[in-house]
Coordinates of C-alpha atoms and ligand atoms in Angstrom, one line a residue:
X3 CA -12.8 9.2 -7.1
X4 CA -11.5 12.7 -7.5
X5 CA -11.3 14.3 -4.0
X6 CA -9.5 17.2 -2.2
X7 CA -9.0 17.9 1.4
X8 CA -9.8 20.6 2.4
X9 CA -10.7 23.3 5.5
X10 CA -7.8 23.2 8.7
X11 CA -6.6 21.4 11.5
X12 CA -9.4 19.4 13.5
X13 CA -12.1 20.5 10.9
X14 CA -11.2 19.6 8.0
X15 CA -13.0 17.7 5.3
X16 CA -13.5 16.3 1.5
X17 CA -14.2 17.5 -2.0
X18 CA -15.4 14.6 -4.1
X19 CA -15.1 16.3 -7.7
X20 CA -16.6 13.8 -10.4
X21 CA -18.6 13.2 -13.7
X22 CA -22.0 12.3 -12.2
X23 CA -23.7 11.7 -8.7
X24 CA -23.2 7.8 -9.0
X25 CA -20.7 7.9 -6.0
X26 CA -22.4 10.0 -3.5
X27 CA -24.2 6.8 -2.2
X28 CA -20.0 5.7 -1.4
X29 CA -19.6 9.3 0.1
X30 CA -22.0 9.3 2.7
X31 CA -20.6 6.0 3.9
X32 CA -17.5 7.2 3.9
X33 CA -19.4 10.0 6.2
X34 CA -20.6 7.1 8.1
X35 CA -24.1 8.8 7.8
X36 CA -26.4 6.2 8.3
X37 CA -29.9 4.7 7.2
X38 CA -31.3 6.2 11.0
X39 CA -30.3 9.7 10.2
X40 CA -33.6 11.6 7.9
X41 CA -32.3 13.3 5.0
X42 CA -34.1 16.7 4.3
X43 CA -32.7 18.6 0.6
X44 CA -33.1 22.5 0.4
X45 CA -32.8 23.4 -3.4
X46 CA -34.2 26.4 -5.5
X47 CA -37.1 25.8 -8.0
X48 CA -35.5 26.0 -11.3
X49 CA -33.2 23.0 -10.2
X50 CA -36.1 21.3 -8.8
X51 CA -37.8 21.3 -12.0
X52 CA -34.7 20.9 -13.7
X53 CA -33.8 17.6 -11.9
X54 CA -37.1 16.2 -10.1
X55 CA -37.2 13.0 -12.5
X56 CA -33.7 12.2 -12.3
X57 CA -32.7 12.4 -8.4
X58 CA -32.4 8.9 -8.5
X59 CA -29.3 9.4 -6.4
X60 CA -31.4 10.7 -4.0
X61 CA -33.0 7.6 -3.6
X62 CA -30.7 5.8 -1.4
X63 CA -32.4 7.5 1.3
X64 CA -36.1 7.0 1.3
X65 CA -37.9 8.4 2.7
X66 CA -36.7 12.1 1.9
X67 CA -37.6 15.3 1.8
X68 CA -37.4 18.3 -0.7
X69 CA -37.9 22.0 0.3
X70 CA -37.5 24.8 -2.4
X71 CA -37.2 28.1 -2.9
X72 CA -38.2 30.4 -5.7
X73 CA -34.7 30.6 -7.6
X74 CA -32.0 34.0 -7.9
X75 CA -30.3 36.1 -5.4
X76 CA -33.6 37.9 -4.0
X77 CA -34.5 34.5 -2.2
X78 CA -31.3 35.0 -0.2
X79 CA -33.3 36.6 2.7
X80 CA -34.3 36.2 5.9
X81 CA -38.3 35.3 4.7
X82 CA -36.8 32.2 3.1
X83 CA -34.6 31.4 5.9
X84 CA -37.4 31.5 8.1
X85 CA -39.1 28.8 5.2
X86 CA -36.8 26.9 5.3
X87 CA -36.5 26.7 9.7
X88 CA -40.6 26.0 9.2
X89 CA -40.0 23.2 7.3
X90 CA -37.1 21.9 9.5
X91 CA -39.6 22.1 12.3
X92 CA -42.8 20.4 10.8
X93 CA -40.7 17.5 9.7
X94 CA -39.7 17.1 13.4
X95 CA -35.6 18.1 12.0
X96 CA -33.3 16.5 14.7
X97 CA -29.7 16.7 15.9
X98 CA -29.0 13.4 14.1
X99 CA -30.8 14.8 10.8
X100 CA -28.7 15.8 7.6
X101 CA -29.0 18.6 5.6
X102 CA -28.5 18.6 1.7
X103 CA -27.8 22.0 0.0
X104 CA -28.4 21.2 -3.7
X105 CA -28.1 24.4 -6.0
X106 CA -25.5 27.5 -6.6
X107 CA -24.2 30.1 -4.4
X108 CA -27.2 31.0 -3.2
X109 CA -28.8 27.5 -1.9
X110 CA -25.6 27.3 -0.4
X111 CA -25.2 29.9 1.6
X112 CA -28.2 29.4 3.2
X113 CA -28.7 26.5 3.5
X114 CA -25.1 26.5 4.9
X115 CA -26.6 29.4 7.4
X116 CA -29.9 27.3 8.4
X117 CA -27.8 24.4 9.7
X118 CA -25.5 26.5 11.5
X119 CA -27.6 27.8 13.7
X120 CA -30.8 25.2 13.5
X121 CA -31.0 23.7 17.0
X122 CA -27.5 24.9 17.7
X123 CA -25.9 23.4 14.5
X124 CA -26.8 20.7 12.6
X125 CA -24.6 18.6 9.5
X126 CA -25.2 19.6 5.9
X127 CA -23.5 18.4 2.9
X128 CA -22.9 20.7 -0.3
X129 CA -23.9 19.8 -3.7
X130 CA -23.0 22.6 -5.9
X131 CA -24.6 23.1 -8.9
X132 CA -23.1 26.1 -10.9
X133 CA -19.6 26.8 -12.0
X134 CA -19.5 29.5 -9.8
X135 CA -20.3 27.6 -6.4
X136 CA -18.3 24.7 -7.8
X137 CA -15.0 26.5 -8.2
X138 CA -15.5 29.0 -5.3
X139 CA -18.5 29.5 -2.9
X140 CA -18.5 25.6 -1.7
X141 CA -15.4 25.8 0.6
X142 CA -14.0 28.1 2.8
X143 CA -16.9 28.3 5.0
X144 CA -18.8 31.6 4.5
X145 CA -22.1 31.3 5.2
X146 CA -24.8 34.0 4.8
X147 CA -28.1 35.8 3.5
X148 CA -29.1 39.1 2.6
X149 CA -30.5 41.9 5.1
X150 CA -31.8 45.8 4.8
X151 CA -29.8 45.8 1.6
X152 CA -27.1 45.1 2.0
X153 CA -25.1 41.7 0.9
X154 CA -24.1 38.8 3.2
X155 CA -23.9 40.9 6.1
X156 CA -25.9 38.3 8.4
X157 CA -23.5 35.1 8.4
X158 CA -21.3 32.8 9.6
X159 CA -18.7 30.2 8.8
X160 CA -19.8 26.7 9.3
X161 CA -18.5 23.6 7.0
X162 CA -20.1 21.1 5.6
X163 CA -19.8 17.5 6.4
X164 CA -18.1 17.1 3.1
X165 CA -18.5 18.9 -0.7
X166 CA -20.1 16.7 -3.3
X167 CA -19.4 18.0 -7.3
X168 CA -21.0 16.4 -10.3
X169 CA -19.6 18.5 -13.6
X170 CA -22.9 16.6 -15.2
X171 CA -24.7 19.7 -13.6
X172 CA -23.3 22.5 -15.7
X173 CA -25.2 21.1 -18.7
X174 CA -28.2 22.5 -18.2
X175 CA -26.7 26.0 -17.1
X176 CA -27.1 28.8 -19.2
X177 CA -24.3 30.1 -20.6
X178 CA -24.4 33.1 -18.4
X179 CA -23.7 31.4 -15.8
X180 CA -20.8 29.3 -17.3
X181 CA -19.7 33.1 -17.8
X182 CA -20.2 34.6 -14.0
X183 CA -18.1 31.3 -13.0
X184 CA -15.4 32.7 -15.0
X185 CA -14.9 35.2 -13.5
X186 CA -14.0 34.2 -10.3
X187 CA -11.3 31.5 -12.5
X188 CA -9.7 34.1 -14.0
X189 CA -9.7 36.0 -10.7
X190 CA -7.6 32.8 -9.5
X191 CA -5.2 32.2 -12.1
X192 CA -4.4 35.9 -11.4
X193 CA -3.6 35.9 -7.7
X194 CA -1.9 31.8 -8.5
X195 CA 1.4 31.2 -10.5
X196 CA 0.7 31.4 -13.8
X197 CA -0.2 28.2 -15.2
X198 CA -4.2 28.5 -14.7
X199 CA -4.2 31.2 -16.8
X200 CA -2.1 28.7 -19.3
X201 CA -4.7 26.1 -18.9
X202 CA -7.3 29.1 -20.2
X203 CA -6.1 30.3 -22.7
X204 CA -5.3 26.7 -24.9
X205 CA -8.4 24.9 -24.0
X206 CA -11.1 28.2 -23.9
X207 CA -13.1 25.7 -26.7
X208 CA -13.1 22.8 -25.2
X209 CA -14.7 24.8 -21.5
X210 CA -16.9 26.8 -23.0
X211 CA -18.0 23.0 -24.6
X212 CA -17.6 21.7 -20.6
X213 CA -15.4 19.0 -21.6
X214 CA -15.2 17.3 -18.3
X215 CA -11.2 16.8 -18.2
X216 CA -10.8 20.5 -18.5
X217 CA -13.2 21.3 -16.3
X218 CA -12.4 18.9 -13.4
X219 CA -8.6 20.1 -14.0
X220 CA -10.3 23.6 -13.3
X221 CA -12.5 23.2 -10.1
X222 CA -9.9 21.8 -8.4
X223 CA -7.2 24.1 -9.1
X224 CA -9.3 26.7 -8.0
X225 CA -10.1 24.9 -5.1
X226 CA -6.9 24.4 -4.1
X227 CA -5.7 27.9 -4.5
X228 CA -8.8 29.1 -2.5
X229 CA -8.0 26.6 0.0
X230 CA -4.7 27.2 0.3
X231 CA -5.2 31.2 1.2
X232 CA -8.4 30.7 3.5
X233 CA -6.7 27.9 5.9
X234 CA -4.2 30.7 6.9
X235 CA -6.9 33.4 7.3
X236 CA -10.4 31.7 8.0
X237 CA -11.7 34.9 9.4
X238 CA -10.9 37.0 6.7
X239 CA -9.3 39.3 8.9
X240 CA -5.9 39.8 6.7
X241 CA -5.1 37.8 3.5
X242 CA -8.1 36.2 2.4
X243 CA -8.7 39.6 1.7
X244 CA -7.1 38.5 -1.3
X245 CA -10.0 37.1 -3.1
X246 CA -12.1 40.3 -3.2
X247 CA -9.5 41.2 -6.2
X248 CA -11.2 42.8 -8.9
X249 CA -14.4 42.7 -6.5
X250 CA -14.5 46.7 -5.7
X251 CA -14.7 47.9 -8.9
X252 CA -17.5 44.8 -9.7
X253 CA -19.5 46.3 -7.0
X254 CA -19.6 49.5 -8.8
X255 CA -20.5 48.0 -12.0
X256 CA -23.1 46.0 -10.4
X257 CA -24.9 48.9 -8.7
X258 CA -24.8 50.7 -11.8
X259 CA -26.0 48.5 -14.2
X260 CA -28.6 47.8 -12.1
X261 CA -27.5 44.4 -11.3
X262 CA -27.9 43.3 -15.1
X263 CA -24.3 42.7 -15.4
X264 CA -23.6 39.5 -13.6
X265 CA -21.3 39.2 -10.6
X266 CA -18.7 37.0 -12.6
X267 CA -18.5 38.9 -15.2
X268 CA -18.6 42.4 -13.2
X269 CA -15.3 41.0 -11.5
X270 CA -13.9 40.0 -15.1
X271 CA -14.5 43.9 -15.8
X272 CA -13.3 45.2 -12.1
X273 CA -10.1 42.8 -12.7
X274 CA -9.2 44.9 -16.0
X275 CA -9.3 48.0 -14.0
X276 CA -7.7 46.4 -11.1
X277 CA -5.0 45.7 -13.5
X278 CA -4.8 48.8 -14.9
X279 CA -4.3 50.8 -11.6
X280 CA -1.6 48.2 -10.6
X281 CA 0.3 49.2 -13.6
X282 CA 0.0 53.1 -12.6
X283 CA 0.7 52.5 -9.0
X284 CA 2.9 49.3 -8.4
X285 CA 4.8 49.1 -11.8
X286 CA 2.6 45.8 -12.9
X287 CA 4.2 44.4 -16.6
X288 CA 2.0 46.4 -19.3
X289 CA 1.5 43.2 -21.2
X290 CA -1.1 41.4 -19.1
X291 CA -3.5 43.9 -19.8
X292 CA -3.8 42.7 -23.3
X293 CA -3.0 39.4 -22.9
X294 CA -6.1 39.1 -20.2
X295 CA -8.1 41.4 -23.2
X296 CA -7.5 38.4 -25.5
X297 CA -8.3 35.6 -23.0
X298 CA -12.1 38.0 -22.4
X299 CA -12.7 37.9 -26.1
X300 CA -12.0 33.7 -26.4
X301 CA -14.3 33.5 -23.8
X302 CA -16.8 36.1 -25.3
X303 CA -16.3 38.0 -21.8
X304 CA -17.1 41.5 -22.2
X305 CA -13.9 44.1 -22.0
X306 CA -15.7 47.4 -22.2
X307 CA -18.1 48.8 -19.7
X308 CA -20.1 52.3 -20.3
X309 CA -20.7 53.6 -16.9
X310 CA -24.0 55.1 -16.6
X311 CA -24.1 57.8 -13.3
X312 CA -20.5 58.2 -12.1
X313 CA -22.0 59.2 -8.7
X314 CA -23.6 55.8 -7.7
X315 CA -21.0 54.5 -9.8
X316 CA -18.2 55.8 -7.0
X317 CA -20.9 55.6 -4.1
X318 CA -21.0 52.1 -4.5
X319 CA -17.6 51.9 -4.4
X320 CA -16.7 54.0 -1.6
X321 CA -19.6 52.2 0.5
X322 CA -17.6 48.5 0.0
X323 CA -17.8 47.0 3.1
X324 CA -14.3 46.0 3.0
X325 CA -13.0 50.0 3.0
X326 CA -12.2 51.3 6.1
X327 CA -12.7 54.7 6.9
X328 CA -13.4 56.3 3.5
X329 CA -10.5 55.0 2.0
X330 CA -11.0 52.5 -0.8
X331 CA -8.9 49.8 -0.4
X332 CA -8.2 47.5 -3.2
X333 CA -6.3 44.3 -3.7
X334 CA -3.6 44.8 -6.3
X335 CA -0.9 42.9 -7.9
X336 CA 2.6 43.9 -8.7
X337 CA 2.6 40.6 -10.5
X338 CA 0.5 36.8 -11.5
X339 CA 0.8 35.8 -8.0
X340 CA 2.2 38.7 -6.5
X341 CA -0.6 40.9 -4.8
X342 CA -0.7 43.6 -2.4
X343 CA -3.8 43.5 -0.3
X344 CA -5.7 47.2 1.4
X345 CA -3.4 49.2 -1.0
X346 CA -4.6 53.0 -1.0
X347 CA -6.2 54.0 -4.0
X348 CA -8.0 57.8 -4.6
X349 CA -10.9 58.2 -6.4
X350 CA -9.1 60.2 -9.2
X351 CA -6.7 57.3 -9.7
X352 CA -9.9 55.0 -10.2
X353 CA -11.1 57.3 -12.6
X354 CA -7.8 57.5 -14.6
X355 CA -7.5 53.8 -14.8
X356 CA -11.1 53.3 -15.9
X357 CA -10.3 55.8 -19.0
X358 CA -7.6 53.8 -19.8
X359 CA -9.2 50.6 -19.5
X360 CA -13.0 49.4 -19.9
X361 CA -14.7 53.0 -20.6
X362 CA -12.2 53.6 -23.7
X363 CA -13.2 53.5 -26.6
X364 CA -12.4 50.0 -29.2
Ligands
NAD162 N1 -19.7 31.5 0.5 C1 -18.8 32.0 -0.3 O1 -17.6 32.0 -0.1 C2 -19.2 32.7 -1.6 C3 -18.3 33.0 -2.6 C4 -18.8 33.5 -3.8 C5 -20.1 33.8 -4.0 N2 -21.0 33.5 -3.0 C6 -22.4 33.7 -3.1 O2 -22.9 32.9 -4.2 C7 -24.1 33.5 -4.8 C8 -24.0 33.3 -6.2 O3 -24.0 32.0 -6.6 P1 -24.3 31.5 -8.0 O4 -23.7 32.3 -9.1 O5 -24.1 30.0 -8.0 O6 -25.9 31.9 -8.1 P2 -27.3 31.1 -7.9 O7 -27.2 30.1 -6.8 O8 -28.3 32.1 -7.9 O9 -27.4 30.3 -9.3 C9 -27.6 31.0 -10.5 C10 -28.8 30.5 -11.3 O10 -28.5 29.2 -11.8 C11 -29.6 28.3 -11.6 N3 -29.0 27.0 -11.5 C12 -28.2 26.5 -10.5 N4 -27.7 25.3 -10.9 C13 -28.2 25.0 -12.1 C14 -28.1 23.9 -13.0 N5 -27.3 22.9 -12.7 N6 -28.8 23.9 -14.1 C15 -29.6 25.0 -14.4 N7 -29.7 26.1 -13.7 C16 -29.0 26.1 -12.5 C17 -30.1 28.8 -10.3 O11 -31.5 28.4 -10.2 C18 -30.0 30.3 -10.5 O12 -31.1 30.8 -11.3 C19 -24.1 34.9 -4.2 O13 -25.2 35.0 -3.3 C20 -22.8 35.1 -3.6 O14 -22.9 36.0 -2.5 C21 -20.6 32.9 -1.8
ZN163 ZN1 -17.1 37.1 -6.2

């Protein structure tokens, strides 16, 4: 078996990172979870209908029980959190009960969230299901849901017992989504040494066709970088910080596209900007910019972004969460694996690098 340790000190715990879900049965005894504790799994419907005949993993524990939600990040509210505490309650849920979050980001933040605070706390186990929870949002212990608007802003941190990762699950993801995880990997090799981005460039066929050895080589690179920069900073009070790069600009691409352009894939774009104002302001090497433009186009990531309202467009930006007191604060790099977190950037100089960047024209 494939498996990382990750989380700090006293808590930490495993990432099992294989082919298939034929070794879970061997992780949950390494867990020690036993036949007496009930096993209750909280997925989203598309997976449910995607996997319902073939959860024959799931059958070392009978009798269990499946609870989903309808699918996409408008679920992550506090209606389906309360769904999902009803269901913990009529199946008389207890201490010794177990938790499975089966599905992307989304099931696993709040599922994450539910047995955090379900009778005080309760174990859960993560089975990520999309590139993007695989290589990001299933460690470091962010959980959360959506309220009056605005992102994540109810939460917690809370780990899992341990991660479980079956590639076998990207399959049947769209390619979209393969996209929105790349994103984020990019975003990695960027603030790592070098040698992810390597891995990207030679073998962009071979992921895009999710050969397994690339990919596994992938999701845990990525989780080890992650780990690596949240076990210093769990409360992302100073350099986790470091993983919102590209993620200010993405926020203003999201709100003005109206959401249709993906998270991953708004960070891809926010990253080229990012990139380009680290050139103005901290003397960044001119030639990553193009090398990162080829890298977008192997992967058929898009390099160009026409903003639609400039107002929203710098609202959005301005209203990050992470910005203190009206000054936007971005994460920038002087070079791959050199970055600069909270540096000081004005409007105007957003505005420059965006005309230099993903508004010019081909
Ligand atoms: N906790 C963290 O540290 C952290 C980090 C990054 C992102 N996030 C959160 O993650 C969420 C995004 O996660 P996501 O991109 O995984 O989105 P998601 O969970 O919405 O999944 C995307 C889509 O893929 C479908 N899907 C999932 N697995 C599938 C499979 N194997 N086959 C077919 N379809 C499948 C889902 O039903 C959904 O429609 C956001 O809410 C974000 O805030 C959390
Ligand atoms: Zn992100």
């Amino acid at each position: 078996m494939h498996e990382i340790i990750v989380g700090k000190e006293g808590k930490i715990y495993r990432v099992y990172v294989e082919n298939t879900m034929d070794r879970f049965k061997i992780a949950l005894k390494d867990y020690k979870i036993s036949g007496e504790s009930k096993v209750f799994v909280v997925t989203d419907d598309l997976i449910y209908n995607t996997y319902k005949n073939n959860i024959e993993w799931l059958k070392i524990k009978i009798p269990f029980k499946i609870f989903y939600f309808k699918n996409g990040e408008q679920s992550k509210n506090i209606n389906t959190v309360k769904k999902v505490y009803d269901f913990l309650i009529e199946n008389k849920v207890d201490r010794e009960s177990i938790l499975i979050a089966l599905g992307g980001g989304v099931v696993g933040d709040l599922v994450g969230f539910v047995a955090s605070t379900y009778m005080r706390g309760i174990r859960y186990i993560n089975v990520p299901t999309t590139l993007l929870s695989q290589v990001d949002s299933c460690i470091g212990g962010k959980v959360a849901f959506n309220y009056g608007g605005i992102k994540n802003i109810i939460g917690s941190f809370y780990d899992p017992e341990f991660v479980y990762i079956s590639l076998n699950f990207l399959k049947t993801l769209d390619r979209k989504e393969i996209l929105n995880g790349l994103g984020e990997i990019i975003k990695y090799g960027l603030i790592s040494d070098g040698k992810l981005l390597s891995f990207l460039n030679e073998n962009a066929v071979p992921i895009l066709n999710l050969e397994h050895d690339k990919l596994l080589h992938i999701v845990i690179e990525c989780l080890k970088i992650k780990n690596r920069i949240v076990v210093q900073d769990v409360q992302d009070l100073s350099i986790r910080n470091v993983l919102n790069f590209g993620h200010t600009i993405a926020h203003g691409i999201e709100v003005d596209s109206k959401y249709k352009i993906p998270h991953g894939v708004a960070v891809a774009l926010g990253i080229l900007v990012a990139i380009k104002i680290s050139e103005i302001k901290l003397g960044l090497d001119k030639t990553l910019y193009n090398k990162l433009e080829n890298l977008y186009r192997k992967f058929g990531l898009p390099t160009r972004y026409k903003v639609d309202n400039y107002k929203s467009f710098m609202y959005a930006i301005n209203r990050d969460k992470k910005n203190i007191n009206e000054n936007i604060n971005m994460v920038l790099l002087e070079n791959i694996g050199k970055y600069k977190i909270k540096v000081n950037v004005k409007s105007e100089e957003i505005l420059e690098a965006l005309k230099l960047s993903i508004i010019k024209e081909e």
